[in-house]
Amino acid sequence: MLPTRGYAAMAARAPLQPFFFERRDVGAHDVLIKISHCGICHSDIHMTRNEWGESIYPMVPGHEIVGTVSEIGSAVKLLRVGDRAGVGCFVDSCRTCSACREGLEQYCEAGMILTYSSRDKNGAITQGGYSTQIVVDERYVLKMPTALSPAGSAPLLCAGITTYSPFRHWGVGKYHRVAVLGLGGLGHMAVKIAHALGTEVTVFSSSEAKGADAKRLGAGDFVVSTERNNLTRFRRYFDFVLDTVSAVHDYNAYVELLKTDGTMILVGAPEHPAPLEPFSLIMHRRSIAGSVIGGIRETQEMLDFCAEHQIESDVETIPIGQVNEAYERVVRGEVRFRFVIDLDSLA
Ligand code: NAP
Ligand code: ZN
Ligand code: ZN
């Protein structure tokens, strides 16, 4: 077993604290990654606080993991020692169901094995990237483009793929108008990616102060969403609404902004459900859909797309000792636009 240092939540709503644990030995198909950076996703906060009800403790969060391969198993073919590698939200899946065979491991019929707070195939609790190292089967490891910085590319592994995947699935591109709700970690990646796809992007934000940033990131327009009168001029304007908001809010007001046959795509996952008004869907044959991260093949495609377009996340890098304070700032919407932990601070 490999002694590993990390930061963990020992119970729901307990602050994260230093934690020692063991990783499995490097198996024939495994790679050992020395972690340099890990992003802080709002899902880490929902999970450590058990807001979705399925958390397992102790929990080392973190699923936007970048580092360097430091050891490989005897049968590993896809990576070499010294490669820059990434690990996203899952580290295994059944590999045999139709979803896995199609490269849609995130929709595995048996359930993907999450990077943390899951049980692996041996029954051990998985632990995430707020730690010094991780052991992962090579099939679930991404090759990180060296054209991008390690810190700036870490958030691509969740925030990037979560917004890229639905855009590709629904064929979002030129001639479309997209509304992005919430300008946080996911939202700012959505703006950059949609802009690179040639799409007209409008940001709806509860934070008036984010307007200049929205335009800099590639948005054509910025709307302060707390003032409901601001929404009316966009009635039946958008082909797609991508909702990244992390807290309970009114969906119906935004459904009204879709054209006939338009689709509202939910990626934000608030703690509590919200009511839906059927008539606004019925009258213009609108759809509401959801999407979760992306498969390994598509994640690699997204990384290569971002390298080609020089797209990184806007990050604020912090030492691990500031993680609890960072969580509070994320909840208050105060990060521009992703915290990334420098894991050298744990070494
Ligand atoms: P984040 O950085 O905290 O961004 C969320 C944004 O939502 C905030 O910046 C804020 O934007 C807006 N917001 C927050 N509270 C609000 C409220 N009460 N009313 C209106 N707007 C509010 O979080 P994130 O990391 O981007 O994650 C966003 C959500 O997506 C989380 O629920 C997360 O769990 C989920 N998620 C889902 C997937 C998936 O695969 N589907 C993957 C990753 C994350 P403004 O300041 O601009 O209003
Ligand atoms: Zn995430
Ligand atoms: Zn499967």
Short mmCIF file of C-alpha atoms and ligand atoms in Angstrom, two decimals:
data_model
loop_
_atom_site.label_atom_id
_atom_site.label_comp_id
_atom_site.label_asym_id
_atom_site.label_seq_id
_atom_site.Cartn_x
_atom_site.Cartn_y
_atom_site.Cartn_z
CA MET A 1 0.00 0.00 0.00
CA LEU A 2 1.13 3.56 -0.71
CA PRO A 3 1.00 6.00 2.22
CA THR A 4 -0.62 9.22 0.98
CA ARG A 5 -1.31 12.63 2.47
CA GLY A 6 -4.47 14.55 1.78
CA TYR A 7 -7.20 16.76 3.17
CA ALA A 8 -10.50 15.15 4.10
CA ALA A 9 -13.95 15.86 5.41
CA MET A 10 -14.53 13.46 8.33
CA ALA A 11 -18.30 14.15 8.47
CA ALA A 12 -20.95 16.23 6.70
CA ARG A 13 -20.29 19.94 7.12
CA ALA A 14 -17.06 19.34 9.07
CA PRO A 15 -14.20 21.51 7.77
CA LEU A 16 -11.56 19.69 5.73
CA GLN A 17 -8.51 18.64 7.75
CA PRO A 18 -5.17 16.91 7.14
CA PHE A 19 -5.67 13.17 6.61
CA PHE A 20 -3.34 10.21 6.07
CA PHE A 21 -4.51 7.21 4.08
CA GLU A 22 -3.26 4.48 1.76
CA ARG A 23 -3.58 4.08 -1.99
CA ARG A 24 -3.53 0.62 -3.55
CA ASP A 25 -0.24 -0.64 -4.97
CA VAL A 26 0.32 0.01 -8.67
CA GLY A 27 -1.28 -2.93 -10.52
CA ALA A 28 -0.35 -4.17 -14.00
CA HIS A 29 -2.74 -1.72 -15.71
CA ASP A 30 -2.35 1.15 -13.24
CA VAL A 31 -0.44 4.39 -13.31
CA LEU A 32 0.72 6.30 -10.25
CA ILE A 33 0.33 10.05 -10.65
CA LYS A 34 2.11 12.59 -8.49
CA ILE A 35 -0.54 15.31 -8.22
CA SER A 36 0.54 18.90 -8.82
CA HIS A 37 -2.86 20.65 -9.02
CA CYS A 38 -6.50 19.96 -8.28
CA GLY A 39 -9.45 22.24 -8.99
CA ILE A 40 -12.23 22.97 -6.50
CA CYS A 41 -15.57 22.15 -8.12
CA HIS A 42 -18.83 23.18 -6.50
CA SER A 43 -19.69 19.46 -6.55
CA ASP A 44 -16.86 18.96 -4.00
CA ILE A 45 -18.78 21.30 -1.71
CA HIS A 46 -22.16 19.61 -2.32
CA MET A 47 -20.45 16.26 -1.64
CA THR A 48 -18.44 17.16 1.49
CA ARG A 49 -21.61 18.69 2.93
CA ASN A 50 -23.71 15.66 1.90
CA GLU A 51 -26.16 17.88 0.02
CA TRP A 52 -26.95 15.08 -2.44
CA GLY A 53 -27.31 12.47 0.31
CA GLU A 54 -24.83 9.81 -0.84
CA SER A 55 -21.56 10.91 0.71
CA ILE A 56 -19.10 8.45 2.27
CA TYR A 57 -16.66 9.64 4.97
CA PRO A 58 -13.81 10.20 5.48
CA MET A 59 -13.84 11.94 2.09
CA VAL A 60 -10.86 13.35 0.24
CA PRO A 61 -12.59 15.42 -2.48
CA GLY A 62 -11.18 16.55 -5.81
CA HIS A 63 -11.87 15.46 -9.39
CA GLU A 64 -9.97 18.00 -11.49
CA ILE A 65 -6.60 16.34 -11.02
CA VAL A 66 -3.40 17.10 -12.92
CA GLY A 67 0.03 15.67 -12.25
CA THR A 68 2.94 13.68 -13.59
CA VAL A 69 3.09 9.92 -14.09
CA SER A 70 5.70 8.65 -11.63
CA GLU A 71 5.28 4.88 -12.01
CA ILE A 72 3.48 2.53 -14.41
CA GLY A 73 2.31 -1.07 -14.16
CA SER A 74 3.87 -3.83 -16.25
CA ALA A 75 1.01 -3.92 -18.81
CA VAL A 76 0.53 -0.14 -19.24
CA LYS A 77 0.65 0.97 -22.88
CA LEU A 78 -0.99 4.40 -23.03
CA LEU A 79 1.24 6.41 -20.70
CA ARG A 80 4.88 6.70 -19.76
CA VAL A 81 6.72 7.86 -16.68
CA GLY A 82 7.08 11.64 -16.90
CA ASP A 83 3.87 12.22 -18.91
CA ARG A 84 1.54 14.99 -17.78
CA ALA A 85 -1.68 13.20 -16.86
CA GLY A 86 -5.18 14.09 -15.73
CA VAL A 87 -7.98 12.39 -13.83
CA GLY A 88 -11.55 13.65 -13.92
CA CYS A 89 -14.74 12.65 -12.13
CA PHE A 90 -14.58 8.87 -12.46
CA VAL A 91 -11.83 6.25 -12.22
CA ASP A 92 -13.61 3.11 -13.45
CA SER A 93 -16.88 1.70 -14.82
CA CYS A 94 -18.18 -1.76 -15.74
CA ARG A 95 -16.51 -1.60 -19.20
CA THR A 96 -19.05 -4.03 -20.71
CA CYS A 97 -22.47 -2.30 -20.82
CA SER A 98 -23.62 -0.53 -23.99
CA ALA A 99 -22.78 2.89 -22.56
CA CYS A 100 -19.22 1.86 -21.66
CA ARG A 101 -18.74 0.26 -25.07
CA GLU A 102 -19.84 3.49 -26.72
CA GLY A 103 -17.36 5.54 -24.68
CA LEU A 104 -20.15 6.97 -22.53
CA GLU A 105 -18.72 5.66 -19.26
CA GLN A 106 -20.45 8.48 -17.38
CA TYR A 107 -23.76 6.76 -18.19
CA CYS A 108 -22.51 3.24 -17.26
CA GLU A 109 -25.49 0.98 -16.51
CA ALA A 110 -23.74 -0.29 -13.38
CA GLY A 111 -22.85 3.25 -12.32
CA MET A 112 -19.48 4.88 -12.85
CA ILE A 113 -16.98 4.58 -10.03
CA LEU A 114 -16.46 8.16 -8.94
CA THR A 115 -12.99 9.49 -8.23
CA TYR A 116 -14.00 9.92 -4.59
CA SER A 117 -16.82 8.83 -2.31
CA SER A 118 -17.45 5.65 -4.32
CA ARG A 119 -16.56 1.99 -3.77
CA ASP A 120 -14.00 0.57 -6.19
CA LYS A 121 -14.20 -2.99 -7.53
CA ASN A 122 -12.45 -4.27 -4.39
CA GLY A 123 -14.88 -2.46 -2.11
CA ALA A 124 -12.41 0.22 -1.03
CA ILE A 125 -13.59 3.82 -0.71
CA THR A 126 -12.17 5.95 -3.51
CA GLN A 127 -10.37 9.15 -2.50
CA GLY A 128 -9.82 12.19 -4.69
CA GLY A 129 -7.27 14.74 -5.69
CA TYR A 130 -6.79 16.94 -2.63
CA SER A 131 -3.82 14.63 -2.01
CA THR A 132 -0.24 13.97 -3.00
CA GLN A 133 -0.77 11.03 -5.37
CA ILE A 134 -3.38 8.76 -6.98
CA VAL A 135 -3.38 5.29 -8.56
CA VAL A 136 -5.72 4.88 -11.56
CA ASP A 137 -6.21 2.32 -14.33
CA GLU A 138 -4.65 3.75 -17.48
CA ARG A 139 -7.98 3.57 -19.37
CA TYR A 140 -9.39 6.26 -17.10
CA VAL A 141 -6.43 8.64 -17.30
CA LEU A 142 -6.29 11.63 -19.68
CA LYS A 143 -3.26 12.95 -21.50
CA MET A 144 -2.92 16.61 -20.55
CA PRO A 145 -1.81 18.95 -23.36
CA THR A 146 1.55 20.49 -22.49
CA ALA A 147 0.52 23.60 -24.47
CA LEU A 148 -1.71 24.48 -21.49
CA SER A 149 -0.58 25.25 -17.94
CA PRO A 150 -1.15 22.51 -15.35
CA ALA A 151 -3.18 24.80 -13.08
CA GLY A 152 -5.25 26.32 -15.90
CA SER A 153 -6.02 22.97 -17.47
CA ALA A 154 -7.07 21.13 -14.27
CA PRO A 155 -10.62 22.59 -14.31
CA LEU A 156 -11.13 21.34 -17.85
CA LEU A 157 -11.43 17.84 -16.36
CA CYS A 158 -14.83 18.65 -14.87
CA ALA A 159 -15.95 22.22 -15.64
CA GLY A 160 -14.61 21.98 -19.20
CA ILE A 161 -16.05 18.61 -20.18
CA THR A 162 -19.38 19.24 -18.42
CA THR A 163 -20.04 22.19 -20.70
CA TYR A 164 -18.31 20.86 -23.85
CA SER A 165 -20.20 17.54 -23.86
CA PRO A 166 -23.76 18.93 -24.07
CA PHE A 167 -22.67 21.50 -26.67
CA ARG A 168 -21.38 18.65 -28.84
CA HIS A 169 -24.32 16.35 -28.12
CA TRP A 170 -26.86 19.01 -29.17
CA GLY A 171 -24.70 20.25 -32.04
CA VAL A 172 -24.34 23.78 -30.71
CA GLY A 173 -22.42 25.94 -33.14
CA LYS A 174 -22.58 28.88 -35.50
CA TYR A 175 -26.09 30.24 -36.15
CA HIS A 176 -27.16 29.28 -32.61
CA ARG A 177 -27.87 31.57 -29.72
CA VAL A 178 -26.95 30.21 -26.29
CA ALA A 179 -27.78 31.58 -22.86
CA VAL A 180 -25.40 30.60 -20.05
CA LEU A 181 -26.92 30.88 -16.57
CA GLY A 182 -24.42 31.49 -13.76
CA LEU A 183 -20.88 32.71 -14.32
CA GLY A 184 -18.92 30.43 -12.01
CA GLY A 185 -16.49 27.60 -12.76
CA LEU A 186 -18.75 25.82 -15.25
CA GLY A 187 -20.29 29.01 -16.59
CA HIS A 188 -17.03 30.68 -17.53
CA MET A 189 -15.83 27.54 -19.32
CA ALA A 190 -19.17 27.38 -21.15
CA VAL A 191 -18.68 30.95 -22.40
CA LYS A 192 -15.15 30.27 -23.63
CA ILE A 193 -16.06 27.01 -25.35
CA ALA A 194 -19.27 28.32 -26.95
CA HIS A 195 -17.38 31.36 -28.21
CA ALA A 196 -14.72 29.09 -29.75
CA LEU A 197 -17.53 27.11 -31.44
CA GLY A 198 -18.68 30.35 -33.08
CA THR A 199 -21.88 30.60 -31.04
CA GLU A 200 -23.55 33.84 -29.90
CA VAL A 201 -23.42 33.70 -26.07
CA THR A 202 -25.41 35.71 -23.54
CA VAL A 203 -24.60 35.41 -19.83
CA PHE A 204 -27.33 35.66 -17.18
CA SER A 205 -25.74 36.33 -13.81
CA SER A 206 -26.91 37.31 -10.35
CA SER A 207 -23.63 39.25 -9.91
CA GLU A 208 -23.69 42.62 -11.65
CA ALA A 209 -19.93 42.96 -11.09
CA LYS A 210 -19.16 40.05 -13.44
CA GLY A 211 -20.29 41.94 -16.56
CA ALA A 212 -16.88 43.06 -17.77
CA ASP A 213 -15.43 39.59 -17.26
CA ALA A 214 -18.29 38.00 -19.18
CA LYS A 215 -17.53 40.16 -22.21
CA ARG A 216 -13.79 39.48 -21.91
CA LEU A 217 -14.49 35.72 -21.85
CA GLY A 218 -16.44 35.95 -25.11
CA ALA A 219 -20.04 36.78 -24.23
CA GLY A 220 -21.82 39.09 -26.65
CA ASP A 221 -24.24 40.26 -23.98
CA PHE A 222 -24.53 40.23 -20.18
CA VAL A 223 -27.78 40.34 -18.24
CA VAL A 224 -28.28 40.86 -14.51
CA SER A 225 -30.76 38.07 -13.81
CA THR A 226 -32.02 39.30 -10.44
CA GLU A 227 -33.94 42.06 -12.22
CA ARG A 228 -36.76 40.08 -13.88
CA ASN A 229 -37.63 42.88 -16.31
CA ASN A 230 -34.23 42.30 -17.90
CA LEU A 231 -35.34 38.86 -19.06
CA THR A 232 -38.41 39.88 -21.04
CA ARG A 233 -36.52 41.29 -24.01
CA PHE A 234 -35.07 37.78 -24.60
CA ARG A 235 -38.43 35.94 -24.83
CA ARG A 236 -38.22 33.18 -27.48
CA TYR A 237 -34.71 34.30 -28.41
CA PHE A 238 -32.43 31.34 -27.60
CA ASP A 239 -31.89 27.95 -29.20
CA PHE A 240 -30.31 26.66 -25.97
CA VAL A 241 -30.11 27.63 -22.34
CA LEU A 242 -27.27 26.03 -20.38
CA ASP A 243 -28.06 26.24 -16.68
CA THR A 244 -24.98 25.99 -14.43
CA VAL A 245 -26.51 27.50 -11.30
CA SER A 246 -25.62 25.65 -8.08
CA ALA A 247 -28.50 26.86 -5.87
CA VAL A 248 -32.28 26.47 -6.12
CA HIS A 249 -33.76 28.97 -8.56
CA ASP A 250 -36.69 29.46 -10.91
CA TYR A 251 -36.35 27.40 -14.10
CA ASN A 252 -39.60 28.59 -15.67
CA ALA A 253 -38.47 32.15 -16.28
CA TYR A 254 -35.66 30.82 -18.49
CA VAL A 255 -37.75 28.27 -20.37
CA GLU A 256 -39.68 31.30 -21.65
CA LEU A 257 -36.48 32.53 -23.29
CA LEU A 258 -36.32 29.50 -25.61
CA LYS A 259 -37.52 29.57 -29.20
CA THR A 260 -39.98 26.93 -30.39
CA ASP A 261 -38.16 23.57 -30.18
CA GLY A 262 -35.45 25.10 -28.00
CA THR A 263 -33.72 23.09 -25.28
CA MET A 264 -32.79 24.01 -21.75
CA ILE A 265 -29.85 21.89 -20.58
CA LEU A 266 -29.39 21.48 -16.83
CA VAL A 267 -25.89 20.82 -15.58
CA GLY A 268 -26.09 22.71 -12.27
CA ALA A 269 -27.28 20.37 -9.51
CA PRO A 270 -28.84 22.25 -6.57
CA GLU A 271 -29.52 20.55 -3.26
CA HIS A 272 -33.32 20.83 -3.58
CA PRO A 273 -35.79 20.43 -6.50
CA ALA A 274 -37.78 23.31 -7.98
CA PRO A 275 -41.27 23.39 -9.56
CA LEU A 276 -41.74 23.22 -13.32
CA GLU A 277 -44.51 24.93 -15.26
CA PRO A 278 -45.74 22.49 -17.99
CA PHE A 279 -47.40 25.11 -20.17
CA SER A 280 -44.22 26.92 -21.05
CA LEU A 281 -42.87 23.62 -22.42
CA ILE A 282 -46.12 22.57 -24.10
CA MET A 283 -46.83 25.76 -25.98
CA HIS A 284 -43.56 25.94 -27.89
CA ARG A 285 -42.56 22.25 -27.90
CA ARG A 286 -39.61 23.12 -25.71
CA SER A 287 -37.42 20.54 -23.95
CA ILE A 288 -35.64 20.39 -20.65
CA ALA A 289 -32.67 18.03 -20.54
CA GLY A 290 -29.71 17.20 -18.35
CA SER A 291 -26.13 16.12 -18.89
CA VAL A 292 -23.34 14.76 -16.70
CA ILE A 293 -19.63 15.32 -17.42
CA GLY A 294 -18.40 13.31 -20.46
CA GLY A 295 -16.74 10.01 -21.37
CA ILE A 296 -12.99 9.45 -21.55
CA ARG A 297 -12.81 9.71 -25.35
CA GLU A 298 -14.80 12.94 -25.43
CA THR A 299 -12.81 14.37 -22.52
CA GLN A 300 -9.60 13.79 -24.46
CA GLU A 301 -11.21 15.42 -27.51
CA MET A 302 -12.18 18.43 -25.35
CA LEU A 303 -8.62 18.74 -23.98
CA ASP A 304 -7.22 18.73 -27.51
CA PHE A 305 -9.87 21.28 -28.61
CA CYS A 306 -8.90 23.55 -25.71
CA ALA A 307 -5.20 23.21 -26.53
CA GLU A 308 -5.90 24.10 -30.16
CA HIS A 309 -7.94 27.17 -29.14
CA GLN A 310 -5.66 28.08 -26.20
CA ILE A 311 -8.56 27.75 -23.77
CA GLU A 312 -7.69 27.48 -20.10
CA SER A 313 -9.70 28.15 -16.98
CA ASP A 314 -9.23 31.50 -15.21
CA VAL A 315 -7.86 30.28 -11.90
CA GLU A 316 -6.85 31.48 -8.48
CA THR A 317 -4.20 29.10 -7.16
CA ILE A 318 -4.17 28.48 -3.40
CA PRO A 319 -2.24 26.35 -0.91
CA ILE A 320 -4.25 23.50 0.60
CA GLY A 321 -4.38 25.28 3.97
CA GLN A 322 -6.83 27.80 2.46
CA VAL A 323 -9.30 25.21 1.23
CA ASN A 324 -12.02 25.82 3.82
CA GLU A 325 -11.95 29.57 3.24
CA ALA A 326 -12.05 28.90 -0.53
CA TYR A 327 -15.20 26.79 -0.10
CA GLU A 328 -16.93 29.71 1.61
CA ARG A 329 -15.89 32.04 -1.19
CA VAL A 330 -17.20 29.64 -3.86
CA VAL A 331 -20.56 29.48 -2.09
CA ARG A 332 -20.67 33.28 -2.02
CA GLY A 333 -19.89 33.36 -5.79
CA GLU A 334 -16.63 35.20 -5.11
CA VAL A 335 -14.14 33.27 -7.24
CA ARG A 336 -12.96 34.38 -10.70
CA PHE A 337 -13.52 31.69 -11.76
CA ARG A 338 -11.99 28.52 -10.30
CA PHE A 339 -9.85 27.82 -7.28
CA VAL A 340 -7.04 25.39 -7.97
CA ILE A 341 -5.06 23.85 -5.13
CA ASP A 342 -1.28 23.71 -5.54
CA LEU A 343 -0.52 20.29 -4.04
CA ASP A 344 3.15 21.12 -3.53
CA SER A 345 1.78 22.89 -0.46
CA LEU A 346 1.02 19.42 0.95
CA ALA A 347 4.36 17.82 0.16
P1 NAP B 1 -19.77 27.77 -9.02
O1 NAP B 1 -18.40 28.07 -9.49
O2 NAP B 1 -20.12 28.02 -7.60
O3 NAP B 1 -20.79 28.53 -10.00
C1 NAP B 1 -22.17 28.52 -9.78
C2 NAP B 1 -22.73 29.87 -10.15
O4 NAP B 1 -24.13 29.84 -9.95
C3 NAP B 1 -22.26 31.02 -9.27
O5 NAP B 1 -21.01 31.54 -9.67
C4 NAP B 1 -23.36 32.03 -9.47
O6 NAP B 1 -23.14 32.71 -10.69
C5 NAP B 1 -24.59 31.16 -9.67
N1 NAP B 1 -25.39 31.10 -8.44
C6 NAP B 1 -25.05 30.57 -7.26
N2 NAP B 1 -26.04 30.71 -6.38
C7 NAP B 1 -27.03 31.36 -7.02
C8 NAP B 1 -28.35 31.78 -6.65
N3 NAP B 1 -28.82 31.59 -5.41
N4 NAP B 1 -29.10 32.40 -7.60
C9 NAP B 1 -28.63 32.61 -8.83
N5 NAP B 1 -27.38 32.23 -9.22
C10 NAP B 1 -26.62 31.63 -8.33
O7 NAP B 1 -20.11 26.22 -9.24
P2 NAP B 1 -19.62 25.24 -10.42
O8 NAP B 1 -18.43 24.49 -9.95
O9 NAP B 1 -19.60 25.98 -11.68
O10 NAP B 1 -20.83 24.19 -10.43
C11 NAP B 1 -22.13 24.64 -10.75
C12 NAP B 1 -23.14 23.54 -10.50
O11 NAP B 1 -22.92 22.48 -11.44
C13 NAP B 1 -23.02 22.87 -9.12
O12 NAP B 1 -24.32 22.56 -8.67
C14 NAP B 1 -22.23 21.61 -9.42
O13 NAP B 1 -22.45 20.59 -8.49
C15 NAP B 1 -22.80 21.24 -10.76
N6 NAP B 1 -21.95 20.38 -11.58
C16 NAP B 1 -22.57 19.50 -12.41
C17 NAP B 1 -21.82 18.71 -13.25
C18 NAP B 1 -22.50 17.80 -14.23
O14 NAP B 1 -21.84 16.89 -14.75
N7 NAP B 1 -23.75 17.99 -14.51
C19 NAP B 1 -20.42 18.78 -13.24
C20 NAP B 1 -19.83 19.69 -12.39
C21 NAP B 1 -20.60 20.50 -11.56
P3 NAP B 1 -23.47 34.30 -10.85
O15 NAP B 1 -22.67 34.97 -9.78
O16 NAP B 1 -23.03 34.59 -12.21
O17 NAP B 1 -24.95 34.41 -10.66
ZN ZN B 2 -16.94 18.75 -10.78
ZN ZN B 3 -20.74 0.21 -18.00
#
